[in-house]
Tab-separated table of C-alpha atoms in Angstrom:
chain	number	residue	atom	x	y	z
A	942	UNK	CA	36.060	-86.875	90.195
A	943	UNK	CA	37.349	-89.197	92.864
A	944	UNK	CA	36.829	-86.497	95.317
A	945	UNK	CA	33.176	-85.959	94.144
A	946	UNK	CA	32.592	-89.655	94.397
A	947	UNK	CA	34.028	-89.525	97.893
A	948	UNK	CA	31.723	-86.819	98.876
A	949	UNK	CA	28.704	-88.767	97.345
A	950	UNK	CA	29.643	-91.821	99.326
A	951	UNK	CA	29.814	-89.997	102.572
A	952	UNK	CA	26.516	-88.296	101.854
A	953	UNK	CA	24.819	-91.579	101.023
A	954	UNK	CA	26.426	-93.170	104.120
A	955	UNK	CA	25.128	-90.213	106.295
A	956	UNK	CA	21.614	-90.121	104.970
A	957	UNK	CA	21.525	-94.063	105.144
A	958	UNK	CA	22.665	-93.932	108.805
A	959	UNK	CA	20.051	-91.272	109.652
A	960	UNK	CA	17.275	-93.436	108.197
A	961	UNK	CA	18.390	-96.910	109.200
A	962	UNK	CA	20.102	-96.675	112.603
A	963	UNK	CA	17.699	-97.194	115.453
A	964	UNK	CA	19.419	-95.013	118.107
A	965	UNK	CA	18.845	-91.277	118.027
A	966	UNK	CA	22.445	-90.469	119.042
A	967	UNK	CA	23.655	-92.518	116.122
A	968	UNK	CA	21.297	-90.721	113.809
A	969	UNK	CA	22.818	-87.496	115.028
A	970	UNK	CA	26.443	-88.794	114.204
A	971	UNK	CA	25.262	-89.882	110.849
A	972	UNK	CA	23.883	-86.441	110.215
A	973	UNK	CA	27.339	-85.031	111.055
A	974	UNK	CA	28.844	-87.444	108.534
A	975	UNK	CA	26.395	-85.988	105.942
A	976	UNK	CA	27.346	-82.490	106.798
A	977	UNK	CA	30.960	-83.403	106.189
A	978	UNK	CA	30.147	-84.707	102.877
A	979	UNK	CA	28.564	-81.327	101.880
A	980	UNK	CA	31.725	-79.546	103.128
A	981	UNK	CA	34.083	-81.843	101.218
A	982	UNK	CA	32.030	-81.270	98.048
A	983	UNK	CA	32.082	-77.483	98.336
A	984	UNK	CA	35.714	-77.194	99.096
A	985	UNK	CA	36.551	-79.540	96.178
A	986	UNK	CA	34.582	-77.213	93.924
A	987	UNK	CA	36.993	-74.393	95.070
A	988	UNK	CA	40.073	-76.264	93.904
A	989	UNK	CA	41.851	-74.973	90.832
A	990	UNK	CA	44.880	-76.696	89.167
A	991	UNK	CA	47.999	-74.656	89.615
A	992	UNK	CA	46.598	-72.298	92.189
A	993	UNK	CA	47.400	-71.722	95.817
A	994	UNK	CA	45.477	-71.026	98.928
A	995	UNK	CA	43.494	-67.780	98.726
A	996	UNK	CA	45.872	-65.699	100.893
A	997	UNK	CA	47.758	-62.838	99.174
A	998	UNK	CA	51.543	-63.070	99.332
A	999	UNK	CA	54.093	-60.413	98.876
A	1000	UNK	CA	53.986	-57.983	95.963
A	1001	UNK	CA	52.430	-58.104	92.571
A	1002	UNK	CA	48.844	-57.672	91.452
A	1003	UNK	CA	46.816	-60.847	92.171
A	1004	UNK	CA	45.722	-62.875	89.165
A	1005	UNK	CA	42.493	-64.993	89.481
A	1006	UNK	CA	44.225	-68.045	88.112
A	1007	UNK	CA	46.788	-68.117	90.923
A	1008	UNK	CA	44.397	-68.431	93.830
A	1009	UNK	CA	41.715	-70.876	94.720
A	1010	UNK	CA	38.168	-69.626	94.901
A	1011	UNK	CA	37.628	-68.142	98.395
A	1012	UNK	CA	33.868	-68.114	98.219
A	1013	UNK	CA	33.181	-71.804	98.979
A	1014	UNK	CA	35.831	-71.717	101.781
A	1015	UNK	CA	33.925	-68.812	103.406
A	1016	UNK	CA	30.585	-70.565	103.003
A	1017	UNK	CA	32.015	-73.890	104.560
A	1018	UNK	CA	33.683	-71.969	107.395
A	1019	UNK	CA	30.348	-70.751	108.549
A	1020	UNK	CA	28.689	-74.072	107.854
A	1021	UNK	CA	31.078	-76.002	110.141
A	1022	UNK	CA	30.246	-73.803	113.036
A	1023	UNK	CA	26.589	-73.979	112.379
A	1024	UNK	CA	26.973	-77.808	112.251
A	1025	UNK	CA	28.578	-77.739	115.641
A	1026	UNK	CA	25.845	-75.577	117.134
A	1027	UNK	CA	23.023	-77.562	115.592
A	1028	UNK	CA	24.644	-80.696	117.020
A	1029	UNK	CA	24.759	-79.035	120.286
A	1030	UNK	CA	20.962	-78.114	120.075
A	1031	UNK	CA	20.279	-81.690	119.114
A	1032	UNK	CA	22.175	-83.076	122.071
A	1033	UNK	CA	20.066	-80.900	124.278
A	1034	UNK	CA	16.972	-82.378	122.791
A	1035	UNK	CA	18.336	-85.837	123.211
A	1036	UNK	CA	19.019	-85.183	126.944
A	1037	UNK	CA	15.437	-84.305	127.433
A	1038	UNK	CA	14.245	-87.278	125.445
A	1039	UNK	CA	16.335	-89.624	127.439
A	1040	UNK	CA	15.281	-88.138	130.731
A	1041	UNK	CA	11.573	-88.342	129.844
A	1042	UNK	CA	11.403	-91.765	128.035
A	1043	UNK	CA	14.391	-93.550	129.493
A	1044	UNK	CA	15.489	-94.633	125.966
A	1045	UNK	CA	16.925	-93.283	122.783
A	1046	UNK	CA	15.767	-96.300	120.716
A	1047	UNK	CA	13.476	-95.112	117.989
A	1048	UNK	CA	11.045	-98.028	118.136
A	1049	UNK	CA	10.839	-98.035	121.917
A	1050	UNK	CA	10.139	-94.227	121.760
A	1051	UNK	CA	7.409	-94.756	119.170
A	1052	UNK	CA	5.856	-97.403	121.481
A	1053	UNK	CA	5.913	-95.049	124.518
A	1054	UNK	CA	4.449	-92.260	122.484
A	1055	UNK	CA	1.423	-94.245	121.546
B	1120	UNK	CA	27.656	-106.502	123.437
B	1121	UNK	CA	27.152	-107.917	126.942
B	1122	UNK	CA	24.006	-109.569	128.361
B	1123	UNK	CA	20.953	-109.342	126.177
B	1124	UNK	CA	17.990	-107.784	128.139
B	1125	UNK	CA	14.530	-109.019	127.454
B	1126	UNK	CA	13.208	-106.916	124.505
B	1127	UNK	CA	10.208	-104.893	125.600
B	1128	UNK	CA	6.893	-105.623	123.953
B	1129	UNK	CA	6.405	-103.926	120.619
B	1130	UNK	CA	10.141	-103.548	120.026
B	1131	UNK	CA	10.251	-106.168	117.107
B	1132	UNK	CA	12.067	-105.124	113.980
B	1133	UNK	CA	10.451	-104.026	110.727
B	1134	UNK	CA	9.662	-106.734	108.245
B	1135	UNK	CA	12.636	-108.168	106.393
B	1136	UNK	CA	11.546	-106.967	102.952
B	1137	UNK	CA	11.189	-103.464	104.083
B	1138	UNK	CA	14.625	-103.480	105.812
B	1139	UNK	CA	16.282	-104.873	102.634
B	1140	UNK	CA	14.589	-102.309	100.408
B	1141	UNK	CA	15.531	-99.507	102.882
B	1142	UNK	CA	19.149	-100.553	103.015
B	1143	UNK	CA	19.315	-100.830	99.208
B	1144	UNK	CA	18.066	-97.280	98.737
B	1145	UNK	CA	21.291	-95.610	99.847
B	1146	UNK	CA	23.761	-97.387	97.442
B	1147	UNK	CA	21.231	-96.476	94.800
B	1148	UNK	CA	21.361	-92.866	96.006
B	1149	UNK	CA	25.206	-92.983	95.836
B	1150	UNK	CA	25.126	-94.298	92.375
B	1151	UNK	CA	22.664	-91.651	91.311
B	1152	UNK	CA	24.815	-88.876	92.730
B	1153	UNK	CA	27.911	-90.188	91.073
B	1154	UNK	CA	26.086	-90.390	87.713
B	1155	UNK	CA	24.893	-86.691	88.211
B	1156	UNK	CA	28.286	-85.710	89.185
B	1157	UNK	CA	29.765	-86.753	85.812
B	1158	UNK	CA	28.001	-83.602	84.469
B	1159	UNK	CA	30.168	-81.354	86.786
B	1160	UNK	CA	33.128	-79.588	85.500
B	1161	UNK	CA	36.418	-81.481	85.808
B	1162	UNK	CA	38.028	-81.408	89.314
B	1163	UNK	CA	40.454	-78.449	89.434
B	1164	UNK	CA	39.234	-76.903	86.194
B	1165	UNK	CA	40.106	-73.192	86.445
B	1166	UNK	CA	37.443	-72.431	83.821
B	1167	UNK	CA	34.616	-73.881	85.830
B	1168	UNK	CA	31.555	-71.591	86.399
B	1169	UNK	CA	32.185	-71.474	90.134
B	1170	UNK	CA	35.683	-70.088	89.499
B	1171	UNK	CA	34.766	-67.623	86.718
B	1172	UNK	CA	31.895	-65.758	88.264
B	1173	UNK	CA	32.364	-63.539	91.323
B	1174	UNK	CA	35.442	-65.154	92.499
B	1175	UNK	CA	37.871	-63.310	90.201
B	1176	UNK	CA	36.596	-60.030	91.593
B	1177	UNK	CA	37.204	-61.268	95.195
B	1178	UNK	CA	40.686	-62.407	94.365
B	1179	UNK	CA	41.776	-59.472	92.184
B	1180	UNK	CA	40.174	-56.552	93.965
B	1181	UNK	CA	39.607	-58.019	97.513
B	1182	UNK	CA	42.970	-57.095	99.140
B	1183	UNK	CA	42.984	-53.577	97.687
B	1184	UNK	CA	39.364	-53.009	98.625
B	1185	UNK	CA	39.131	-54.457	102.155
B	1186	UNK	CA	42.805	-54.445	103.309
B	1187	UNK	CA	42.741	-58.123	104.135
B	1188	UNK	CA	45.310	-60.384	102.511
B	1189	UNK	CA	43.223	-63.374	103.538
B	1190	UNK	CA	40.498	-63.357	100.874
B	1191	UNK	CA	38.398	-65.735	102.990
B	1192	UNK	CA	38.264	-63.092	105.741
B	1193	UNK	CA	37.524	-60.343	103.153
B	1194	UNK	CA	34.606	-62.309	101.845
B	1195	UNK	CA	33.341	-63.422	105.116
B	1196	UNK	CA	33.352	-60.197	107.033
B	1197	UNK	CA	32.989	-57.613	104.314
B	1198	UNK	CA	31.483	-58.670	100.992
B	1199	UNK	CA	29.192	-61.263	102.582
B	1200	UNK	CA	28.813	-59.543	106.021
B	1201	UNK	CA	25.090	-59.716	105.961
B	1202	UNK	CA	25.202	-63.556	105.420
B	1203	UNK	CA	27.794	-63.966	108.327
B	1204	UNK	CA	25.395	-61.854	110.545
B	1205	UNK	CA	22.789	-64.474	109.759
B	1206	UNK	CA	25.224	-67.271	110.555
B	1207	UNK	CA	26.227	-65.789	113.902
B	1208	UNK	CA	22.466	-65.313	114.729
B	1209	UNK	CA	21.751	-68.973	113.875
B	1210	UNK	CA	24.670	-70.042	116.231
B	1211	UNK	CA	23.351	-67.748	119.006
B	1212	UNK	CA	19.821	-69.091	118.483
B	1213	UNK	CA	21.136	-72.688	118.792
B	1214	UNK	CA	22.742	-71.742	122.253
B	1215	UNK	CA	19.493	-70.148	123.382
B	1216	UNK	CA	17.338	-73.018	122.188
B	1217	UNK	CA	19.581	-75.527	124.077
B	1218	UNK	CA	19.277	-73.309	127.203
B	1219	UNK	CA	15.513	-73.220	126.890
B	1220	UNK	CA	15.113	-76.948	126.229
B	1221	UNK	CA	17.230	-77.947	129.140
B	1222	UNK	CA	16.318	-75.233	131.615
B	1223	UNK	CA	12.552	-75.274	131.413
B	1224	UNK	CA	9.987	-77.655	132.816
B	1225	UNK	CA	11.544	-80.775	134.378
B	1226	UNK	CA	14.784	-79.279	135.344
B	1227	UNK	CA	15.147	-79.437	139.092
B	1228	UNK	CA	16.768	-76.268	140.199
B	1229	UNK	CA	16.605	-77.210	143.846
B	1230	UNK	CA	19.234	-79.977	143.600
B	1231	UNK	CA	22.412	-79.238	145.472
B	1232	UNK	CA	25.251	-78.438	143.025
B	1233	UNK	CA	28.140	-80.536	144.181
B	1234	UNK	CA	30.516	-80.329	141.313
B	1235	UNK	CA	30.395	-82.298	138.222
B	1236	UNK	CA	30.156	-85.920	139.341
B	1237	UNK	CA	32.108	-87.103	136.357
B	1238	UNK	CA	34.936	-84.673	136.277
B	1239	UNK	CA	38.257	-86.103	135.500
B	1240	UNK	CA	40.364	-84.453	138.066
B	1241	UNK	CA	43.798	-85.919	138.754
B	1242	UNK	CA	47.088	-84.343	139.623
B	1243	UNK	CA	48.413	-84.862	136.156
B	1244	UNK	CA	45.391	-83.455	134.400
B	1245	UNK	CA	45.323	-80.546	136.769
B	1246	UNK	CA	48.796	-79.627	136.041
B	1247	UNK	CA	48.580	-80.109	132.334
B	1248	UNK	CA	45.476	-77.985	132.302
B	1249	UNK	CA	47.040	-75.175	134.253
B	1250	UNK	CA	49.748	-75.004	131.643
B	1251	UNK	CA	47.632	-75.564	128.492
B	1252	UNK	CA	44.607	-73.468	129.053
B	1253	UNK	CA	46.232	-69.987	129.061
B	1254	UNK	CA	48.160	-70.945	125.907
B	1255	UNK	CA	44.929	-72.167	124.283
B	1256	UNK	CA	43.127	-68.972	125.169
B	1257	UNK	CA	45.864	-66.729	124.071
B	1258	UNK	CA	46.381	-68.645	120.761
B	1259	UNK	CA	42.593	-68.134	120.224
B	1260	UNK	CA	43.032	-64.344	120.442
B	1261	UNK	CA	46.044	-64.703	118.007
B	1262	UNK	CA	43.969	-66.563	115.503
B	1263	UNK	CA	41.384	-63.956	115.781
B	1264	UNK	CA	43.716	-60.963	115.303
B	1265	UNK	CA	45.823	-62.611	112.691
B	1266	UNK	CA	42.802	-63.523	110.613
B	1267	UNK	CA	43.519	-60.871	108.132
B	1268	UNK	CA	46.931	-62.238	107.151
B	1269	UNK	CA	46.697	-66.030	107.801
B	1270	UNK	CA	44.077	-68.717	108.110
B	1271	UNK	CA	41.922	-67.692	111.044
B	1272	UNK	CA	39.323	-65.242	112.184
B	1273	UNK	CA	36.459	-65.002	114.424
B	1274	UNK	CA	34.838	-68.336	113.914
B	1275	UNK	CA	38.068	-70.384	114.346
B	1276	UNK	CA	39.274	-68.223	117.225
B	1277	UNK	CA	35.848	-68.378	118.842
B	1278	UNK	CA	35.731	-72.209	118.820
B	1279	UNK	CA	39.347	-72.395	120.140
B	1280	UNK	CA	38.439	-70.062	122.942
B	1281	UNK	CA	35.285	-72.158	123.658
B	1282	UNK	CA	37.351	-75.373	123.642
B	1283	UNK	CA	39.802	-73.881	126.165
B	1284	UNK	CA	36.845	-73.147	128.460
B	1285	UNK	CA	35.538	-76.623	127.938
B	1286	UNK	CA	38.886	-78.184	128.776
B	1287	UNK	CA	38.659	-76.456	132.227
B	1288	UNK	CA	35.175	-77.683	132.724
B	1289	UNK	CA	36.124	-81.220	132.010
B	1290	UNK	CA	38.952	-81.178	134.588
B	1291	UNK	CA	37.787	-78.839	137.290
B	1292	UNK	CA	33.997	-79.335	137.188
B	1293	UNK	CA	31.092	-77.265	135.796
B	1294	UNK	CA	30.628	-73.611	135.544
B	1295	UNK	CA	28.059	-73.357	138.311
B	1296	UNK	CA	30.374	-74.985	140.846
B	1297	UNK	CA	32.183	-72.390	142.754
B	1298	UNK	CA	35.947	-72.865	143.084
B	1299	UNK	CA	36.667	-75.058	146.081
B	1300	UNK	CA	37.171	-72.989	149.097
B	1301	UNK	CA	40.810	-72.716	150.020
B	1302	UNK	CA	42.086	-74.178	146.772
B	1303	UNK	CA	44.509	-72.336	144.665
B	1304	UNK	CA	42.924	-73.694	141.393
B	1305	UNK	CA	42.869	-70.722	139.019
B	1306	UNK	CA	39.497	-70.286	137.461
B	1307	UNK	CA	39.323	-68.529	134.092
B	1308	UNK	CA	35.956	-70.122	134.025
B	1309	UNK	CA	32.928	-68.355	132.779
B	1310	UNK	CA	29.606	-68.853	134.522
B	1311	UNK	CA	26.585	-69.857	132.379
B	1312	UNK	CA	25.261	-66.394	132.693
B	1313	UNK	CA	28.654	-65.086	131.640
B	1314	UNK	CA	28.637	-67.119	128.472
B	1315	UNK	CA	25.256	-65.934	127.556
B	1316	UNK	CA	26.183	-62.362	128.154
B	1317	UNK	CA	29.325	-62.830	126.031
B	1318	UNK	CA	27.344	-64.351	123.163
B	1319	UNK	CA	24.706	-61.605	123.324
B	1320	UNK	CA	27.401	-58.920	123.462
B	1321	UNK	CA	28.987	-60.398	120.225
B	1322	UNK	CA	25.688	-60.249	118.357
B	1323	UNK	CA	24.824	-56.839	119.476
B	1324	UNK	CA	28.246	-55.530	118.637
B	1325	UNK	CA	27.869	-56.987	115.129
B	1326	UNK	CA	24.526	-55.324	114.642
B	1327	UNK	CA	25.954	-52.172	116.163
B	1328	UNK	CA	28.857	-51.937	113.714
B	1329	UNK	CA	26.310	-52.329	110.886
B	1330	UNK	CA	24.030	-49.631	112.392
B	1331	UNK	CA	27.082	-47.317	112.912
B	1332	UNK	CA	27.873	-47.632	109.258
B	1333	UNK	CA	24.296	-46.544	108.535
B	1334	UNK	CA	24.514	-43.671	110.945
B	1335	UNK	CA	27.465	-42.343	109.069
B	1336	UNK	CA	25.651	-42.283	105.844
B	1337	UNK	CA	26.386	-45.726	104.357
B	1338	UNK	CA	24.364	-48.858	103.944
B	1339	UNK	CA	23.961	-51.453	106.648
B	1340	UNK	CA	27.261	-53.269	107.195
B	1341	UNK	CA	28.937	-51.130	104.406
B	1342	UNK	CA	31.862	-49.985	106.571
B	1343	UNK	CA	33.442	-47.603	104.087
B	1344	UNK	CA	31.821	-44.527	105.684
B	1345	UNK	CA	32.937	-45.181	109.231
B	1346	UNK	CA	35.157	-42.259	110.522
B	1347	UNK	CA	38.207	-44.384	111.306
B	1348	UNK	CA	40.733	-42.785	108.952
B	1349	UNK	CA	41.166	-41.512	105.434
B	1350	UNK	CA	42.209	-44.623	103.654
B	1351	UNK	CA	38.920	-46.562	102.784
B	1352	UNK	CA	40.836	-49.925	102.720
B	1353	UNK	CA	42.147	-49.343	106.094
B	1354	UNK	CA	38.797	-48.308	107.498
B	1355	UNK	CA	37.334	-51.556	106.089
B	1356	UNK	CA	40.133	-53.550	107.637
B	1357	UNK	CA	39.578	-52.109	111.057
B	1358	UNK	CA	35.694	-52.554	110.690
B	1359	UNK	CA	36.314	-56.172	109.617
B	1360	UNK	CA	38.448	-56.764	112.673
B	1361	UNK	CA	35.569	-55.373	114.719
B	1362	UNK	CA	33.151	-57.896	113.033
B	1363	UNK	CA	35.506	-60.733	113.546
B	1364	UNK	CA	35.817	-59.883	117.142
B	1365	UNK	CA	32.035	-59.890	117.545
B	1366	UNK	CA	31.870	-63.307	115.843
B	1367	UNK	CA	34.530	-64.395	118.173
B	1368	UNK	CA	32.471	-63.449	121.298
B	1369	UNK	CA	29.400	-64.982	119.828
B	1370	UNK	CA	31.066	-68.316	118.942
B	1371	UNK	CA	33.143	-68.573	122.066
B	1372	UNK	CA	30.138	-67.661	124.239
B	1373	UNK	CA	27.845	-70.128	122.556
B	1374	UNK	CA	30.335	-73.018	122.483
B	1375	UNK	CA	30.751	-72.711	126.200
B	1376	UNK	CA	27.026	-72.118	126.810
B	1377	UNK	CA	26.162	-75.288	124.865
B	1378	UNK	CA	28.593	-77.447	126.830
B	1379	UNK	CA	27.360	-75.961	130.227
B	1380	UNK	CA	23.656	-76.300	129.502
B	1381	UNK	CA	24.245	-79.934	128.252
B	1382	UNK	CA	26.315	-80.981	131.189
B	1383	UNK	CA	24.141	-79.267	133.839
B	1384	UNK	CA	21.081	-80.387	131.950
B	1385	UNK	CA	22.285	-84.035	132.011
B	1386	UNK	CA	22.897	-83.949	135.728
B	1387	UNK	CA	19.535	-82.188	136.587
B	1388	UNK	CA	17.542	-84.466	134.186
B	1389	UNK	CA	19.150	-87.541	135.784
B	1390	UNK	CA	20.810	-88.696	132.625
B	1391	UNK	CA	23.953	-90.739	133.451
B	1392	UNK	CA	27.220	-90.079	131.675
B	1393	UNK	CA	28.998	-93.208	130.342
B	1394	UNK	CA	27.804	-96.758	130.469
B	1395	UNK	CA	25.631	-96.925	133.470
B	1396	UNK	CA	22.699	-97.661	131.182
B	1397	UNK	CA	22.931	-101.466	130.712
B	1398	UNK	CA	20.838	-102.428	127.807
B	1399	UNK	CA	22.489	-101.930	124.466
B	1400	UNK	CA	20.305	-99.961	122.084
């Protein structure tokens, strides 16, 4: 439960940062915090008491109770890399915004767009 | 921080009440999430729905069916190969998108390319990079190949490979700067075009393996029919390694492509690195 609450706290922090921070770069960092929250949540769902990492050791037929759930790990593995590339794409957009409007501040941007 | 510049007209903040309400919404969201989470199964409960559907099959049959002791690799590249193809395509699309955003319109291609103005070259960094980069690149390939038996695989190896390339860029300058004439600096560097080609080859190889499985009578990305041997688990193991290698190329190429387009784009768009900007925002 503590882990779930930690994920919830990170998620609220990330969403809050995206909504409240004025600078677009900080909004992007807050979005990353939110993505990490989702990853923590999924990985903690995979945890099983008394189980080990989902890599088969020597000998014996594997029992489901002995290994953690590999599916959330797989999903988050890809999610991490997708988060990295979406951050890269967002940084590209920020470079263009900064070059065209000379600012990354949300309110000043809105003024210039008017 | 520092001197306060005159605030431009129209830059005033939102009314106080709205700010307070806005800031209060997120602790409320946290409390709502925690209340909702009390309905979840206990942390670490082996009988939770997530652990009793689908995952016992992956754990108990996975290694015998796919030949990969690492069940995450088995799920990633075999059982959910179609999903992973989508993920790789998303990553490639992000790289292409960044290239299109930064290379179109305002980018001034006629500027002389004079090395990255903000590279961190010094004799210590130069020597350290010469030693570290080959090890990092080699370790990336190890992580890729050993992904069947230990934590690792195409995504992790690809990111390591990309970060090795980025380390060289940071110290020796950007990809589009040719190695200084007469210098003995080794360049494992990949040009921007090279990164793009690498990433495209990765995606094409992924789709190609899927189509080859079809050509030999199976379904798309169902590798069991490929003529690579008689033991079906071994055939799947080899095909999975091929898939992981394709993902490795895509991710490594895209990470390096993203770094290059952003660093070149910042220079060409006149966006300063660091704190030249003055007013705090």
